[in-house]
Coordinates of C-alpha atoms in Angstrom, one line a residue:
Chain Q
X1 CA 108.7 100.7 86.0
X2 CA 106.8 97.6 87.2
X3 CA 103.0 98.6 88.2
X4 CA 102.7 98.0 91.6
X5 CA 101.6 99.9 94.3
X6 CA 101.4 99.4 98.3
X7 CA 98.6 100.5 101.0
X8 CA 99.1 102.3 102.9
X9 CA 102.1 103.7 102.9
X10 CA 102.7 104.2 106.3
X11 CA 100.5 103.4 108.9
X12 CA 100.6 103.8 112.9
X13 CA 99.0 101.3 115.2
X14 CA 99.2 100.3 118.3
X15 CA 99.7 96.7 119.6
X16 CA 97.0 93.7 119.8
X17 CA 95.5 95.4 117.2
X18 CA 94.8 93.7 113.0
X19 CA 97.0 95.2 110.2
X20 CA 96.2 94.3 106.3
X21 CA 98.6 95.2 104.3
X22 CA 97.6 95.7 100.1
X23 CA 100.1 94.8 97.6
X24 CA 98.5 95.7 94.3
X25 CA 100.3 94.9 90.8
X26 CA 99.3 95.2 86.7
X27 CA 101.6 93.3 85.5
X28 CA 99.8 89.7 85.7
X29 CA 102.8 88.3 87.0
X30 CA 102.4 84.7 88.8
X31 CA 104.5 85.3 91.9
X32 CA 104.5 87.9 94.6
X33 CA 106.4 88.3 97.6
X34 CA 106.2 89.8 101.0
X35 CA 109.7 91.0 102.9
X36 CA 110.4 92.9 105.3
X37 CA 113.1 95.2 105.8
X38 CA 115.0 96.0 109.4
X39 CA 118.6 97.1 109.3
X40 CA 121.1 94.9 110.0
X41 CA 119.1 92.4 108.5
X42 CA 118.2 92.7 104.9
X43 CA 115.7 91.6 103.6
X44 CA 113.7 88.5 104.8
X45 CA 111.0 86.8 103.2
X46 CA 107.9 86.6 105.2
X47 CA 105.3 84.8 103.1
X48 CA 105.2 84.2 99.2
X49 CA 102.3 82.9 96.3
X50 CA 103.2 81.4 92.8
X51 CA 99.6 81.7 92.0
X52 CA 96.3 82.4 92.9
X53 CA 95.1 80.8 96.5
X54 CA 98.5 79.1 96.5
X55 CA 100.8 80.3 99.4
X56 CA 104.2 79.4 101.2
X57 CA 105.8 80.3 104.4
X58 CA 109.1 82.3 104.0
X59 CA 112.1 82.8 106.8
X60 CA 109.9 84.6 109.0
X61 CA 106.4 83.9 108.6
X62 CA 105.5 83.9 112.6
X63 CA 102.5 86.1 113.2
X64 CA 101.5 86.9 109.5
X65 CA 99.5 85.7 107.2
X66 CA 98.7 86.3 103.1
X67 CA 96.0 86.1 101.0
X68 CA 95.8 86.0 97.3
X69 CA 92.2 85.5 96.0
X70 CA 93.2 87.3 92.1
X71 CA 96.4 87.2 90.6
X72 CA 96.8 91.2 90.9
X73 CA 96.5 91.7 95.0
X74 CA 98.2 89.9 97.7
X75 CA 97.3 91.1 101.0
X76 CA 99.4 90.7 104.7
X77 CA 97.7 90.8 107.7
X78 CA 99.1 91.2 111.4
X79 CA 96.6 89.3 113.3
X80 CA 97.7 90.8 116.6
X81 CA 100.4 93.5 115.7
X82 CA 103.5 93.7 118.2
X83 CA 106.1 96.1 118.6
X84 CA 108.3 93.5 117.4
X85 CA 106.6 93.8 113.5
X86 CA 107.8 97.8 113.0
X87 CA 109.5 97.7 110.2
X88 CA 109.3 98.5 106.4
X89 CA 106.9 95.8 104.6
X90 CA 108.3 95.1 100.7
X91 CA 105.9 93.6 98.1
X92 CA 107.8 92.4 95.3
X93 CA 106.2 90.3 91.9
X94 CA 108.4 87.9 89.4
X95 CA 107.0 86.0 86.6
X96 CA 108.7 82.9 87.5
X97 CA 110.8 81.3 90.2
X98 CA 113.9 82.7 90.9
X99 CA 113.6 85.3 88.2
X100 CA 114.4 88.9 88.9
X101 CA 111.8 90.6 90.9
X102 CA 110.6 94.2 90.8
X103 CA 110.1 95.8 94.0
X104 CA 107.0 98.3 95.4
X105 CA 107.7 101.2 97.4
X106 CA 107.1 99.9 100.6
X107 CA 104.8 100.0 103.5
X108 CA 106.6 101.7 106.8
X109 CA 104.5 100.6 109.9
X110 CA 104.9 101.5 113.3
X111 CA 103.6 99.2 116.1
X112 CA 103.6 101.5 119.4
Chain U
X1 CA 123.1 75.9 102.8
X2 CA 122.2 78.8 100.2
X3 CA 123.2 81.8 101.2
X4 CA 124.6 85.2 99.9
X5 CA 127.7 87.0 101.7
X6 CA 128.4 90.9 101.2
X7 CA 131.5 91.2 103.5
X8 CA 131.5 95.4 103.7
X9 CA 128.9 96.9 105.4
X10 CA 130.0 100.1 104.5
X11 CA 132.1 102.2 102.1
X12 CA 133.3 105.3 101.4
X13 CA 134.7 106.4 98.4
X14 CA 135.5 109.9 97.0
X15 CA 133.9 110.9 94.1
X16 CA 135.0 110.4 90.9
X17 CA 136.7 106.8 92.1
X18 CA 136.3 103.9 90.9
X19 CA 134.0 101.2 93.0
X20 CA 134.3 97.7 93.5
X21 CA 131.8 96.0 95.8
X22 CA 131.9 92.1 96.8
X23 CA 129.5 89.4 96.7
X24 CA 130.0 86.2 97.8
X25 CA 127.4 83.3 97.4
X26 CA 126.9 79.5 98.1
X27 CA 124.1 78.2 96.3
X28 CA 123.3 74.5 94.9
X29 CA 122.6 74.8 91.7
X30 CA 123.2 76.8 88.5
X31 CA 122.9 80.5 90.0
X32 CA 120.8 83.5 88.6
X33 CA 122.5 86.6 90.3
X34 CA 121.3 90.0 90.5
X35 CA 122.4 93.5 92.2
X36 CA 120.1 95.4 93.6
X37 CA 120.6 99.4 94.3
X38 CA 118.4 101.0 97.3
X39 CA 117.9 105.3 97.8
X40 CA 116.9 106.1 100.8
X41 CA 113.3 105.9 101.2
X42 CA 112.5 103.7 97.9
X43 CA 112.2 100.4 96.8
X44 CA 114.8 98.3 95.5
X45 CA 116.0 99.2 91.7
X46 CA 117.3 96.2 89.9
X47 CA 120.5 97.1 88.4
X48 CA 121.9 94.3 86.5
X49 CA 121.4 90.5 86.3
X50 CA 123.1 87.7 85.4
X51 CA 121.8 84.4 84.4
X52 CA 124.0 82.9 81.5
X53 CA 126.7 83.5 79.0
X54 CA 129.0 86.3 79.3
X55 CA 130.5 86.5 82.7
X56 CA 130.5 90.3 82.6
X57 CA 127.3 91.7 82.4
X58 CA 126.2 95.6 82.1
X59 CA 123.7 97.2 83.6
X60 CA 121.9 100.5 84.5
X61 CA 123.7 104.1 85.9
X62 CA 126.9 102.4 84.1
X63 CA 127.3 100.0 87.0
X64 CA 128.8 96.4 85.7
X65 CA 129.4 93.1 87.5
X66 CA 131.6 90.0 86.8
X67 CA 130.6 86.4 87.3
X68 CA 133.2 83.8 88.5
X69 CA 132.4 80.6 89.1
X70 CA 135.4 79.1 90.8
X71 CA 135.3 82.0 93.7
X72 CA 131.4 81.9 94.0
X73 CA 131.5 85.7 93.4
X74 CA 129.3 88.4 91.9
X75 CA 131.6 91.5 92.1
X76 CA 130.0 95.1 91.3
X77 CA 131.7 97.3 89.5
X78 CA 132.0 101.1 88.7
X79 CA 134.8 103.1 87.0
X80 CA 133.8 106.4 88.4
X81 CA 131.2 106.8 91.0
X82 CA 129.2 110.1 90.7
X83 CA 127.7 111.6 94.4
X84 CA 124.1 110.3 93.0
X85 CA 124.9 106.8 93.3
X86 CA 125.2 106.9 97.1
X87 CA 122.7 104.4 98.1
X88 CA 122.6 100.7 99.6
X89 CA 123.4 98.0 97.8
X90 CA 121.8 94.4 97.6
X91 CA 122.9 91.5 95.6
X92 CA 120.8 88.5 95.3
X93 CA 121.1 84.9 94.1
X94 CA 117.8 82.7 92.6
X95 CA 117.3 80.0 90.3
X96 CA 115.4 76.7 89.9
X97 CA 117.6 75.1 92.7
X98 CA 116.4 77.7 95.2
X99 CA 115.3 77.8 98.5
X100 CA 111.5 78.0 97.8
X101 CA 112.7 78.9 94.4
X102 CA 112.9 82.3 95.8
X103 CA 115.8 85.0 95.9
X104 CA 118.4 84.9 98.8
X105 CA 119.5 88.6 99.7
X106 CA 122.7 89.6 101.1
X107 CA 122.7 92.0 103.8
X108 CA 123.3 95.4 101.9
X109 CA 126.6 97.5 101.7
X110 CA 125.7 100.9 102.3
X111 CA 127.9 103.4 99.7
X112 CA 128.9 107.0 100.8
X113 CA 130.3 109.2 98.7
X114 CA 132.5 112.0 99.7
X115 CA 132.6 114.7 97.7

């Protein structure tokens, strides 16, 4: 299996309040991904980064933002959760565009 | 537009039967496809992938797929499903013509398996 891990793994907040999200991975790959997962929906891509400081918006990128400062941890933050942003947060790596990507375990957050 | 089309949302098969679930997908460019296979509770499991050459690939769990160009389909396939493959299923299209050059999920068929 692909090393990468998610923190937390589930986490309860209420709204207004930040959220960081950490997707850790040892593989060195160059791109990682943030989805999120609601049913009905799929999977949608919320923010993704082919390398280190460089980021891009994906489908639905309102109210979140990523960091990558070192190839192995791209974080997503909530700035001001919202009910709206419950859901199950994906992190997923690739080593290059549009190659296969292997998926972490997920984050479940609840926004109350 | 690039976009992937899984028409069943849900299926039921009995155990032991074989499995046949659709993919559809309009995409611009020479496609890289992929099938995804969710348990409940756990990240996505890649189970096969296609991205040149033979049209009928084989992946893990004994789970196959066949590529056709002309219907724009990416059809996964199973001669006999066992009660441990009930899960969701994703497939996926990518490639260097992608949007963002990322992968475009279909919506998921969920599998139930009767016993």
């Amino acid at each position: 299996d692909a090393g990468i891990t998610q923190s937390p793994r589930h986490k309860v907040t209420e709204t207004g309040t930040p959220v960081t999200l950490r997707c850790h991975q040892t593989e060195n790959h160059r791109y990682m991904y943030w989805y999120r997962q609601d049913p009905g929906h799929g999977l949608r891509l919320i923010h993704y980064s082919y390398g280190v400081k460089d980021t891009d918006k994906g489908e639905v990128s309102d109210g979140y933002s990523v960091s990558r400062s070192k190839t192995e941890d791209f974080l997503l933050t909530l700035e001001s959760a919202t009910s709206s942003q419950t859901s199950v947060y994906f992190c997923a790596i690739s080593e290059g565009e549009g190659d296969e990507q292997f998926f972490g375990p997920g984050t479940r957050l609840t926004v109350l | 537009a690039q976009s992937v089309t899984q028409p069943d949302i849900h299926i039921t098969v009995s155990e032991g039967a074989s499995l046949e679930l659709r993919c559809n997908y309009s995409y611009g460019a020479t496609p890289y496809l992929f099938w995804y296979v969710q348990s409940p509770g756990q990240g996505l499991q890649l189970l096969l992938k296609y991205f040149s050459g033979d049209t009928l690939v084989q992946g893990i769990k004994g789970f196959e797929a066949e590529f056709k160009r002309s219907q724009s389909s990416f059809n996964l396939r199973k001669p006999s499903v066992h009660w441990s493959d009930a899960a969701e299923y994703f497939c996926a299209v990518g490639g260097n013509g992608g949007s963002q050059g990322n992968l475009i999920f279909g919506k998921g068929t969920k599998l139930s398996v009767k016993p």
